[in-house]
PDB file of N, CA and C in Angstrom:
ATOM      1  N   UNK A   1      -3.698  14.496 -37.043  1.00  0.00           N
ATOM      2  CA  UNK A   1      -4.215  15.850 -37.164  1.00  0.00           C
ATOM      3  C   UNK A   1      -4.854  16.263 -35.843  1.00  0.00           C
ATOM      4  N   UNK A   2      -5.426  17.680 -35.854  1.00  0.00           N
ATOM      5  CA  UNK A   2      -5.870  17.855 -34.537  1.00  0.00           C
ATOM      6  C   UNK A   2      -6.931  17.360 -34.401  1.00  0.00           C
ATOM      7  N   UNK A   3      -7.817  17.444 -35.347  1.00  0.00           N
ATOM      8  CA  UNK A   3      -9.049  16.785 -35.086  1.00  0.00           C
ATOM      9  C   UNK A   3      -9.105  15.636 -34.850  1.00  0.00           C
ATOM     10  N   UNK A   4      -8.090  14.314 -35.003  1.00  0.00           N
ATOM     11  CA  UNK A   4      -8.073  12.989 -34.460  1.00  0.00           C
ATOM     12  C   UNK A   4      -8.085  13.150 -33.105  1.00  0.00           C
ATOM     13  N   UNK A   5      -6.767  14.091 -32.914  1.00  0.00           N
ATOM     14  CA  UNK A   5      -6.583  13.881 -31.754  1.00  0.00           C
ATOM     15  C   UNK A   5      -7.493  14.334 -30.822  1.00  0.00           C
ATOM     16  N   UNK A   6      -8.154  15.282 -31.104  1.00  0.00           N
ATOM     17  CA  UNK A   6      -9.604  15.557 -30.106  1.00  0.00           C
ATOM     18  C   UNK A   6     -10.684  14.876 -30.154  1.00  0.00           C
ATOM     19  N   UNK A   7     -10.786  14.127 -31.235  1.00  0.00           N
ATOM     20  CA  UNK A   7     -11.924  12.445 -31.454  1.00  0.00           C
ATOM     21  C   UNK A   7     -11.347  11.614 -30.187  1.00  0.00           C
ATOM     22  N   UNK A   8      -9.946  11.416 -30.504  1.00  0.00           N
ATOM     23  CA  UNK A   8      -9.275  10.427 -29.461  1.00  0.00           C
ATOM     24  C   UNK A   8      -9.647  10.666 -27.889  1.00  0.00           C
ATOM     25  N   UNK A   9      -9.588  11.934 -27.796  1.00  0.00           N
ATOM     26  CA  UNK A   9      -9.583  12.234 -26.280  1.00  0.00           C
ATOM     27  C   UNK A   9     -10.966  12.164 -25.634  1.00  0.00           C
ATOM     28  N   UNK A  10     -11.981  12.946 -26.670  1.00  0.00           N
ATOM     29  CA  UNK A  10     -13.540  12.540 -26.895  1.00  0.00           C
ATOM     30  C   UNK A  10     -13.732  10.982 -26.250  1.00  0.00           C
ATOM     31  N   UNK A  11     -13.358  10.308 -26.681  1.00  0.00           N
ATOM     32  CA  UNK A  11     -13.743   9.011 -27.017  1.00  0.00           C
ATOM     33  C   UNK A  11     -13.211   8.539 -25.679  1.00  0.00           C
ATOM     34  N   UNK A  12     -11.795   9.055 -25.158  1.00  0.00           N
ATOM     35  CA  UNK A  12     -11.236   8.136 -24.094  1.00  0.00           C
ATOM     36  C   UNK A  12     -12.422   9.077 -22.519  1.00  0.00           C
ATOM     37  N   UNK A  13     -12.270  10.183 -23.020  1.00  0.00           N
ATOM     38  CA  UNK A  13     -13.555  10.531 -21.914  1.00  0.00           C
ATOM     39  C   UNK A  13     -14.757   9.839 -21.554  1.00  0.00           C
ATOM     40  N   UNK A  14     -15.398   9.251 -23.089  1.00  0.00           N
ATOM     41  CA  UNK A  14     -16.162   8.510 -22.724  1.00  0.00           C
ATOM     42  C   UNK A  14     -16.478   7.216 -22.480  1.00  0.00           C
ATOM     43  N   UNK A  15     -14.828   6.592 -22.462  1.00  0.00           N
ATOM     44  CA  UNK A  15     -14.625   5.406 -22.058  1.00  0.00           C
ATOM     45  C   UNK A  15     -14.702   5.167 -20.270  1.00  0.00           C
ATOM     46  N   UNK A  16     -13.810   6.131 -20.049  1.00  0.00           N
ATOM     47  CA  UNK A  16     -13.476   6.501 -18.651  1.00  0.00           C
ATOM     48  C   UNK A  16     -14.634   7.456 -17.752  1.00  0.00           C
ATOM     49  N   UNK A  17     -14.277   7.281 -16.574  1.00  0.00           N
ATOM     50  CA  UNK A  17     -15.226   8.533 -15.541  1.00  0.00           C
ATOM     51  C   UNK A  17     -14.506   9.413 -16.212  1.00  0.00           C
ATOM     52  N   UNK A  18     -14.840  10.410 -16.636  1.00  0.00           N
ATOM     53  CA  UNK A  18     -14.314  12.193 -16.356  1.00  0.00           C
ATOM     54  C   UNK A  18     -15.016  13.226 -15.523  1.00  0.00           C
ATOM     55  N   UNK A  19     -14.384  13.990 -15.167  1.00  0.00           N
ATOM     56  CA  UNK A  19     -14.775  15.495 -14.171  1.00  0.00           C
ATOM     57  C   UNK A  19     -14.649  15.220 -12.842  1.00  0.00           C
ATOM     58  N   UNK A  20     -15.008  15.522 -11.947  1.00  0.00           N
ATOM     59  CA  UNK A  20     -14.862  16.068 -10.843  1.00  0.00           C
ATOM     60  C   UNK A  20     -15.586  15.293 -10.220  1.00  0.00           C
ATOM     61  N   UNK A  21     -16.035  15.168  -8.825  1.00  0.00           N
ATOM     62  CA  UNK A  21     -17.218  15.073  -8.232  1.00  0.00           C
ATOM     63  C   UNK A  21     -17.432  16.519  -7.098  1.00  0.00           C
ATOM     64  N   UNK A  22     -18.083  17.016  -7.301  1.00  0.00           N
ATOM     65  CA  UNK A  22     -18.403  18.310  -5.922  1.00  0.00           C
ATOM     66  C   UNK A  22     -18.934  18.048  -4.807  1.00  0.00           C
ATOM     67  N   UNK A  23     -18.652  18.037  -3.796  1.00  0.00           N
ATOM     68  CA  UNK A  23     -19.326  17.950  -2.365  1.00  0.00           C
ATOM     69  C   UNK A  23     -19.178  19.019  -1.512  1.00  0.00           C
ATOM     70  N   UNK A  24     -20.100  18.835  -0.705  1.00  0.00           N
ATOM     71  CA  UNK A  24     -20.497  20.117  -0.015  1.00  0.00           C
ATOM     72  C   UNK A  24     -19.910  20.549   0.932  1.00  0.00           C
ATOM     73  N   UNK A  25     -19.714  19.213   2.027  1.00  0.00           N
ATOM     74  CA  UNK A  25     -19.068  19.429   2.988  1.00  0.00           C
ATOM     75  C   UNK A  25     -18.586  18.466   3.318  1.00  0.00           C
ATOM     76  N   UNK A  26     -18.000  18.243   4.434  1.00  0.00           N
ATOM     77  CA  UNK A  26     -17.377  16.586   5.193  1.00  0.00           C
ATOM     78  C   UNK A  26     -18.519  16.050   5.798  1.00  0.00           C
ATOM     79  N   UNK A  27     -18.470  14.521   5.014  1.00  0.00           N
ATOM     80  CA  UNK A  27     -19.612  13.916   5.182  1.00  0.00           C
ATOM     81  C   UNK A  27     -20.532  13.745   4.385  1.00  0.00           C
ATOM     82  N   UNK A  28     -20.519  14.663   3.394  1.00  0.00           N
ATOM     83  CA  UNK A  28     -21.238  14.601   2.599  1.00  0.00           C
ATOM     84  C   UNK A  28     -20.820  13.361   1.329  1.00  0.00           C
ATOM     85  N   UNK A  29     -20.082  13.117   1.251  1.00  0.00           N
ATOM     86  CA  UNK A  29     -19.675  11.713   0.142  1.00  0.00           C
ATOM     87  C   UNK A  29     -18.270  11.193   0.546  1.00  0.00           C
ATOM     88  N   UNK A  30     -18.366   9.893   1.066  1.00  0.00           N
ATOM     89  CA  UNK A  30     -17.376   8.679   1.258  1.00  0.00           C
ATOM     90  C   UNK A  30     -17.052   7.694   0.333  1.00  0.00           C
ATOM     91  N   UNK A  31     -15.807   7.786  -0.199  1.00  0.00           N
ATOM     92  CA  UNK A  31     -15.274   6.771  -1.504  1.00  0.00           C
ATOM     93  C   UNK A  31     -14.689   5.311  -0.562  1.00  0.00           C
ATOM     94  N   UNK A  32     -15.079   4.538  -0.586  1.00  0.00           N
ATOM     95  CA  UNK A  32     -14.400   2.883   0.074  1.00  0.00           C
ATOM     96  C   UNK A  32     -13.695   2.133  -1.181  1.00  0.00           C
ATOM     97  N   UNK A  33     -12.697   1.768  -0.661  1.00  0.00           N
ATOM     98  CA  UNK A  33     -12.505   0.419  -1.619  1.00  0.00           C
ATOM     99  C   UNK A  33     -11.444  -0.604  -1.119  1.00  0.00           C
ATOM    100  N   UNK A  34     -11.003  -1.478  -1.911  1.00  0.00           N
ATOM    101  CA  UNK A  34     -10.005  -2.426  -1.277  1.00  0.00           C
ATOM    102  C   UNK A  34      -8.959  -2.659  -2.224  1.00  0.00           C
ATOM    103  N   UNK A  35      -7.668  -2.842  -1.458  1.00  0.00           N
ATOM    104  CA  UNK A  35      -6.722  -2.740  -2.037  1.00  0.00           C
ATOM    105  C   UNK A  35      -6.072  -4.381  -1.692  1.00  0.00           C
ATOM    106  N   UNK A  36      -5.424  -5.123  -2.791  1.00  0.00           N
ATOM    107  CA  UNK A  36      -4.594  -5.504  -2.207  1.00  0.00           C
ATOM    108  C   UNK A  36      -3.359  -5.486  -1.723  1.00  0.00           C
ATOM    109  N   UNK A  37      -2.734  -5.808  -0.489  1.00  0.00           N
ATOM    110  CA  UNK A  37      -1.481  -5.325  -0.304  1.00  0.00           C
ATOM    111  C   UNK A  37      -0.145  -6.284  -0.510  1.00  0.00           C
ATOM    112  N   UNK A  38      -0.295  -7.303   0.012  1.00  0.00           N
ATOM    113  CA  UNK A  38       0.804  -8.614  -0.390  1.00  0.00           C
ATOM    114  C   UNK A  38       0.339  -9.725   0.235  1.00  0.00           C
ATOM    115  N   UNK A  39       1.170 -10.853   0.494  1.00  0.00           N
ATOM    116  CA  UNK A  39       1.937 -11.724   0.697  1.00  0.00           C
ATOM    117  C   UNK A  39       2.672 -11.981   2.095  1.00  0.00           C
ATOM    118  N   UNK A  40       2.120 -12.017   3.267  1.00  0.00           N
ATOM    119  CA  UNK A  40       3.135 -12.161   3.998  1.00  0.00           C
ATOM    120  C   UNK A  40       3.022 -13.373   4.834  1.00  0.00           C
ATOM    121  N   UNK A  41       4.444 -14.021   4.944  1.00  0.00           N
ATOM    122  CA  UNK A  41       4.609 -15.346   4.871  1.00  0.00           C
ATOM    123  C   UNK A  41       4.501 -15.793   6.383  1.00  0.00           C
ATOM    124  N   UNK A  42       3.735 -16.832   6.723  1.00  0.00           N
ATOM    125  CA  UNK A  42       3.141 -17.502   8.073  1.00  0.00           C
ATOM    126  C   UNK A  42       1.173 -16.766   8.223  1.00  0.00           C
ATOM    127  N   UNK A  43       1.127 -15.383   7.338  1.00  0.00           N
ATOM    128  CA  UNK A  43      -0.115 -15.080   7.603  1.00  0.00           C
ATOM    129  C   UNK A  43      -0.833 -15.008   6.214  1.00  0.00           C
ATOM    130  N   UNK A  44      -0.442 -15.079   4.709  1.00  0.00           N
ATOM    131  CA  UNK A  44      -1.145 -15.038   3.834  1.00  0.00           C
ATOM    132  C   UNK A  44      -1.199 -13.688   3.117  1.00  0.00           C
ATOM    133  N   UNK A  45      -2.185 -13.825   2.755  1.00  0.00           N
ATOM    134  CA  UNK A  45      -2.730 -12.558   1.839  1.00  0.00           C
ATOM    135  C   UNK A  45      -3.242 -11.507   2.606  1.00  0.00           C
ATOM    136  N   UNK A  46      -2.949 -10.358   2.291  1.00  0.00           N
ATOM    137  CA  UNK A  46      -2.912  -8.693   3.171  1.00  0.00           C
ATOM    138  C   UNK A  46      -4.158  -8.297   2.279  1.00  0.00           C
ATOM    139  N   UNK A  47      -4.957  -7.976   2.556  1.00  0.00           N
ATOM    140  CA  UNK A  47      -5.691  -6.291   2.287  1.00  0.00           C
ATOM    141  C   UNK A  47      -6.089  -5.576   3.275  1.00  0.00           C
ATOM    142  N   UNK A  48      -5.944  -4.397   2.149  1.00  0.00           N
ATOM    143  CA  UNK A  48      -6.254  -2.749   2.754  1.00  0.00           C
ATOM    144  C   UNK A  48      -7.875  -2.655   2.670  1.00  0.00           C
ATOM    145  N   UNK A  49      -8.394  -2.241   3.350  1.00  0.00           N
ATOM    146  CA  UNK A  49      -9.980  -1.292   3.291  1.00  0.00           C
ATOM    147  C   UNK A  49      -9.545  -0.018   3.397  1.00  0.00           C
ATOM    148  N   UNK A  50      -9.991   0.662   2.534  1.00  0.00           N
ATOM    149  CA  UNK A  50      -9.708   2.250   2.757  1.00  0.00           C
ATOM    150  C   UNK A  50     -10.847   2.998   2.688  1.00  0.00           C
ATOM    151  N   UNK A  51     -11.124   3.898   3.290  1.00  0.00           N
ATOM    152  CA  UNK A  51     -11.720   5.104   3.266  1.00  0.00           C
ATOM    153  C   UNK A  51     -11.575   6.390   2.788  1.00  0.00           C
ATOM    154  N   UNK A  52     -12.000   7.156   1.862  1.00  0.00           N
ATOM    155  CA  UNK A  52     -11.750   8.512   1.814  1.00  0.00           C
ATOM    156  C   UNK A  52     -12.758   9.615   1.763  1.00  0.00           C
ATOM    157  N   UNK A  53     -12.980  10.347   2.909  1.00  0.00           N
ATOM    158  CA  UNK A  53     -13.909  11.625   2.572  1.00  0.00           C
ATOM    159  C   UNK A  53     -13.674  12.475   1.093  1.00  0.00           C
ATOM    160  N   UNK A  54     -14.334  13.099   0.488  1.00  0.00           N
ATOM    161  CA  UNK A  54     -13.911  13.498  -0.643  1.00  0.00           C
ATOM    162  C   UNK A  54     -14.070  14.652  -0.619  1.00  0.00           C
ATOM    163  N   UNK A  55     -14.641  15.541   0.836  1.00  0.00           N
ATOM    164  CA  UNK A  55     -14.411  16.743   0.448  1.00  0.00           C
ATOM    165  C   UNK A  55     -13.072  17.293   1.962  1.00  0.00           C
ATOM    166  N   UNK A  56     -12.935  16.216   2.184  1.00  0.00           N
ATOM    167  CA  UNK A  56     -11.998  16.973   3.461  1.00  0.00           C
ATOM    168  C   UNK A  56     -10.649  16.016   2.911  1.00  0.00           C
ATOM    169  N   UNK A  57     -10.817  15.136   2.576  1.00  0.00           N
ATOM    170  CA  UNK A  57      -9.622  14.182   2.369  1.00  0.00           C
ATOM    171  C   UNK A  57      -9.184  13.325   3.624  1.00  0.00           C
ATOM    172  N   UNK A  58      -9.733  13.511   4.504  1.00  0.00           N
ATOM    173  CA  UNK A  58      -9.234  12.338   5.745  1.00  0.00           C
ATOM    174  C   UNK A  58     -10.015  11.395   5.537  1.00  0.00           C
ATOM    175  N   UNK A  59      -8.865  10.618   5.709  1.00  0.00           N
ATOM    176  CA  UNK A  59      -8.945   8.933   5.102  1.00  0.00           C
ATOM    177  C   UNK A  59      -8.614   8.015   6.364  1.00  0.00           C
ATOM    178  N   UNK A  60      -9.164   6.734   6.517  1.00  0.00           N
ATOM    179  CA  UNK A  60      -9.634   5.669   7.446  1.00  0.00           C
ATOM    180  C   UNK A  60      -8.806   4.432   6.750  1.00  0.00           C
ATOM    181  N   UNK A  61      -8.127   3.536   7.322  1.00  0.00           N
ATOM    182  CA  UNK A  61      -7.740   2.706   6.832  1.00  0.00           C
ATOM    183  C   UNK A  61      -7.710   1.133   7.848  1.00  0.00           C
ATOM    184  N   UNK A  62      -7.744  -0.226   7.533  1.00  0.00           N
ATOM    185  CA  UNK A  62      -7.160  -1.066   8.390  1.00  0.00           C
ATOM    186  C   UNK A  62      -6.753  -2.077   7.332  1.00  0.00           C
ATOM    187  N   UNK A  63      -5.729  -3.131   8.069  1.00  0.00           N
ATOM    188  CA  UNK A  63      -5.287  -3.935   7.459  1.00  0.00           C
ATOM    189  C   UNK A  63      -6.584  -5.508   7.404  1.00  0.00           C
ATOM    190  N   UNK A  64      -6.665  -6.201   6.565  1.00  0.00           N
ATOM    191  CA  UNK A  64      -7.459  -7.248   6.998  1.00  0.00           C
ATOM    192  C   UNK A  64      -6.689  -8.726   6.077  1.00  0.00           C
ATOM    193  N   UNK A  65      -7.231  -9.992   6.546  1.00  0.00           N
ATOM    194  CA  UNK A  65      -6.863 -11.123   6.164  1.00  0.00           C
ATOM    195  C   UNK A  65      -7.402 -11.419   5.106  1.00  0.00           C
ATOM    196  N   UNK A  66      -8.985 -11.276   5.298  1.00  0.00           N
ATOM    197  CA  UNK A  66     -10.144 -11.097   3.685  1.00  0.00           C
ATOM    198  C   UNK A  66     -10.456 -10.332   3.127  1.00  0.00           C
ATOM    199  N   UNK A  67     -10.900 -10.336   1.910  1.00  0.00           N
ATOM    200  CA  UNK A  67     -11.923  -9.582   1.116  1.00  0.00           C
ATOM    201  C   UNK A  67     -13.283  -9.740   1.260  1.00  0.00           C
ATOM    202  N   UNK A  68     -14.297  -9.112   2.311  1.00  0.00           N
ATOM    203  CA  UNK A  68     -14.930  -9.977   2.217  1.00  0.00           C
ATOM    204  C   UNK A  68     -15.669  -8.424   2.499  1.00  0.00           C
ATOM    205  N   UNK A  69     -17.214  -8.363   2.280  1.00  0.00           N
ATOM    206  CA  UNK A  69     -18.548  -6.821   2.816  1.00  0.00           C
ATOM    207  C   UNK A  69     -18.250  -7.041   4.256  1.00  0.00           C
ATOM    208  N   UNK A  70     -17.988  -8.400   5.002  1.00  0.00           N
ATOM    209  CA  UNK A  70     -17.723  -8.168   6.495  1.00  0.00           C
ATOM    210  C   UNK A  70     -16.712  -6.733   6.615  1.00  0.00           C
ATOM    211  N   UNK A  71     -15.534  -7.294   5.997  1.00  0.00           N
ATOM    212  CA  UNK A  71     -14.441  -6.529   6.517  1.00  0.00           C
ATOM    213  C   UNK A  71     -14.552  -5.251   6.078  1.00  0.00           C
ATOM    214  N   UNK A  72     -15.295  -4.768   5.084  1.00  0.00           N
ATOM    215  CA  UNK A  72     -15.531  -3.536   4.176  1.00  0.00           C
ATOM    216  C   UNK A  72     -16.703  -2.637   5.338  1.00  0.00           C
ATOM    217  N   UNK A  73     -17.532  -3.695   5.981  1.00  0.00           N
ATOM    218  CA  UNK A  73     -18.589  -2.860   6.887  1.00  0.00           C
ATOM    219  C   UNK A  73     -17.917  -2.722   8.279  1.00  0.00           C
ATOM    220  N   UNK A  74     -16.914  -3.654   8.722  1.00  0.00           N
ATOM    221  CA  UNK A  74     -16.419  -3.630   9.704  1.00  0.00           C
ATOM    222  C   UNK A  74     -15.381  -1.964   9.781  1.00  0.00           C
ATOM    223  N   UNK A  75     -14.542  -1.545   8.689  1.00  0.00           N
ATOM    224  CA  UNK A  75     -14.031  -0.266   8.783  1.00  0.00           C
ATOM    225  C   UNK A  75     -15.063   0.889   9.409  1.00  0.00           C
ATOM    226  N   UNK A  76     -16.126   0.740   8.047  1.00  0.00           N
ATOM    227  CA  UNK A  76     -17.276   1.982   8.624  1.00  0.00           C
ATOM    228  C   UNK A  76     -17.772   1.776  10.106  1.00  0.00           C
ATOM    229  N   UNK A  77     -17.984   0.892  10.700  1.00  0.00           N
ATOM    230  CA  UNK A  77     -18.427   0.692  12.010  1.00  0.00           C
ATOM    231  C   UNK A  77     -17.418   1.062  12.978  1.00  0.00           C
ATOM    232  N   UNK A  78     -16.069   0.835  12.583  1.00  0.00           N
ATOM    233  CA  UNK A  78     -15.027   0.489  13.685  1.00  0.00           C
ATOM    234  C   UNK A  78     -14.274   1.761  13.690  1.00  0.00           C
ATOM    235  N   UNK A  79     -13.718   2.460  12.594  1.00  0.00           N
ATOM    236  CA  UNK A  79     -13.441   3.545  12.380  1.00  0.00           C
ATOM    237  C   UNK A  79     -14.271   4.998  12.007  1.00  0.00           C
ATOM    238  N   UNK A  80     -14.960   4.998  10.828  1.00  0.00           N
ATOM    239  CA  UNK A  80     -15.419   5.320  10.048  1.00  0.00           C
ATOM    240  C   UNK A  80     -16.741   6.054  10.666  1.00  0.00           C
ATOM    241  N   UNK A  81     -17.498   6.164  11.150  1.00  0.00           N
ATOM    242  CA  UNK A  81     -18.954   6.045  11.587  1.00  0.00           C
ATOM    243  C   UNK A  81     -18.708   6.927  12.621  1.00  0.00           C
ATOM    244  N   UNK A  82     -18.401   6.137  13.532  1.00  0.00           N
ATOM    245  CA  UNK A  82     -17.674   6.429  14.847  1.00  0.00           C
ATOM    246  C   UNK A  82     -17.202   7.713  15.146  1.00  0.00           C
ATOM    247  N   UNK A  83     -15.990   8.150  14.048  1.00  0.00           N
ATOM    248  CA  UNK A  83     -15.145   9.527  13.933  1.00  0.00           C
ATOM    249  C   UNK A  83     -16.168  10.460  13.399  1.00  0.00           C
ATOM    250  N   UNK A  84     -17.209  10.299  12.295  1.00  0.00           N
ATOM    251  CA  UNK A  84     -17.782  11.034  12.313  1.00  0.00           C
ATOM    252  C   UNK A  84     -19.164  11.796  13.068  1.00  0.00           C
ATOM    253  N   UNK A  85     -19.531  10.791  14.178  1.00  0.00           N
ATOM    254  CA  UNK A  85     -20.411  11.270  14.764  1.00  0.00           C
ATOM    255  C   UNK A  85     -19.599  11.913  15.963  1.00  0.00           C
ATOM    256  N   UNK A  86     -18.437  11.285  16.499  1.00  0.00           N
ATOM    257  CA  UNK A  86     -17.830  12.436  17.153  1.00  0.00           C
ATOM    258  C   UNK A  86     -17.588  13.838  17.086  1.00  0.00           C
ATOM    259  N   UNK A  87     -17.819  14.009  15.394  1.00  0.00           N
ATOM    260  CA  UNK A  87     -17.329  15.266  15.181  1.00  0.00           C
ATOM    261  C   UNK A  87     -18.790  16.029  14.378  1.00  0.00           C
ATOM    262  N   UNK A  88     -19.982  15.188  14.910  1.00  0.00           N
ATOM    263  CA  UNK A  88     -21.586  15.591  15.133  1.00  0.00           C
ATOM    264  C   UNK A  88     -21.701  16.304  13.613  1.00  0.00           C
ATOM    265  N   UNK A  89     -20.927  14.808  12.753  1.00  0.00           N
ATOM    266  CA  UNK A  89     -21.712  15.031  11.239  1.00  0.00           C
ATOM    267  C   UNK A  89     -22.237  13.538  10.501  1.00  0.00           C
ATOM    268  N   UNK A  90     -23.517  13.742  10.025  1.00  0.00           N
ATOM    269  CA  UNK A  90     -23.608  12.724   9.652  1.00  0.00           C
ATOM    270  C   UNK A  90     -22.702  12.047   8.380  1.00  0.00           C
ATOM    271  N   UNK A  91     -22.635  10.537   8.121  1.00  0.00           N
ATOM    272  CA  UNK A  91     -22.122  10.262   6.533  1.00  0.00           C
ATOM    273  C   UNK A  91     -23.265  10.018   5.967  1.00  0.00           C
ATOM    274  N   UNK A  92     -23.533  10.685   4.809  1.00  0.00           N
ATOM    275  CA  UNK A  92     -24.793  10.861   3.935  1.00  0.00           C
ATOM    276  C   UNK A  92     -24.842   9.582   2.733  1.00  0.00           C
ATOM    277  N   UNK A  93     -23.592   9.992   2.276  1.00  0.00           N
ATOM    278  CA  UNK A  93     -23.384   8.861   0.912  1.00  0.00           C
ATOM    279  C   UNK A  93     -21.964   7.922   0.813  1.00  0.00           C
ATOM    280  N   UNK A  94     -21.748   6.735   0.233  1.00  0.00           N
ATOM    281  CA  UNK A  94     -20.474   6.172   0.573  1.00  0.00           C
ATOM    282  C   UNK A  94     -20.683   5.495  -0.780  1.00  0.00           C
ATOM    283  N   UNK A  95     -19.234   5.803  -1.605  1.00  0.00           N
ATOM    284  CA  UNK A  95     -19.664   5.146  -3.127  1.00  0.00           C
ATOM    285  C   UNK A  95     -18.370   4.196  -3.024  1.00  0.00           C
ATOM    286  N   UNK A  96     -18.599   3.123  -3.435  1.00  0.00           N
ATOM    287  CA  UNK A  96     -17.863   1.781  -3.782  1.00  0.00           C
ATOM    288  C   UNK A  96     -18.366   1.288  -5.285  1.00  0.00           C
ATOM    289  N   UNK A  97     -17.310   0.343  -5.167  1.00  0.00           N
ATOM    290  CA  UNK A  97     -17.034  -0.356  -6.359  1.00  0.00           C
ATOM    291  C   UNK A  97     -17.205  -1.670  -6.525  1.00  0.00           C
ATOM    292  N   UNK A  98     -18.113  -2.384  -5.153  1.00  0.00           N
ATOM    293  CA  UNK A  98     -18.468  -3.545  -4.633  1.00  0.00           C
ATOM    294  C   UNK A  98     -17.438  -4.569  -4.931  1.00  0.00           C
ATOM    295  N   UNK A  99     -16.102  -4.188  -4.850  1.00  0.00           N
ATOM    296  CA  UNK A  99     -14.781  -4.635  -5.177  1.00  0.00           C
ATOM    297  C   UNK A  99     -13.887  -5.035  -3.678  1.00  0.00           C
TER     298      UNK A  99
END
């Protein structure tokens, strides 16, 4: 019925994040996380660190050997930080998933 089905959706909303997030400007909130990428043979295991501004959408990326807060702080320092004070804005907030 309809009303299940709007319990259902109820319910998966509040299982899950829902809505939006709003930001103001660039700089104003940075999403990080890590991806893994593969397998490659003579060097091991690949991950991604990624970056994403969330109100401009330019995104920062490098490849790394570990998973490790080194390699996760090493983006913001090496890329990340860097590009934005060039462009004389601060990064205010950076939300992760300590993943």
């Amino acid at each position: 019925t309809d009303s299940q089905i709007a319990a259902l959706e109820r319910k998966a909303c509040d299982d899950e994040a829902c809505g939006e997030i709003e930001t103001a400007h660039p700089g104003y909130l940075g999403s990080q996380d890590t991806f893994y990428v593969g397998n490659l043979k003579g060097v091991g295991r690949i991950y991604q660190q990624t970056f994403v501004d969330t109100y401009s959408k330019v995104a920062h990326c490098k490849l790394y050997v570990t998973k490790t807060p080194i390699t996760a702080a090493d983006l913001l320092n090496d890329r990340v930080l860097p590009f934005y004070a060039s462009q004389g804005l601060p990064m205010l907030r950076i939300l992760t998933d300590r993943g």
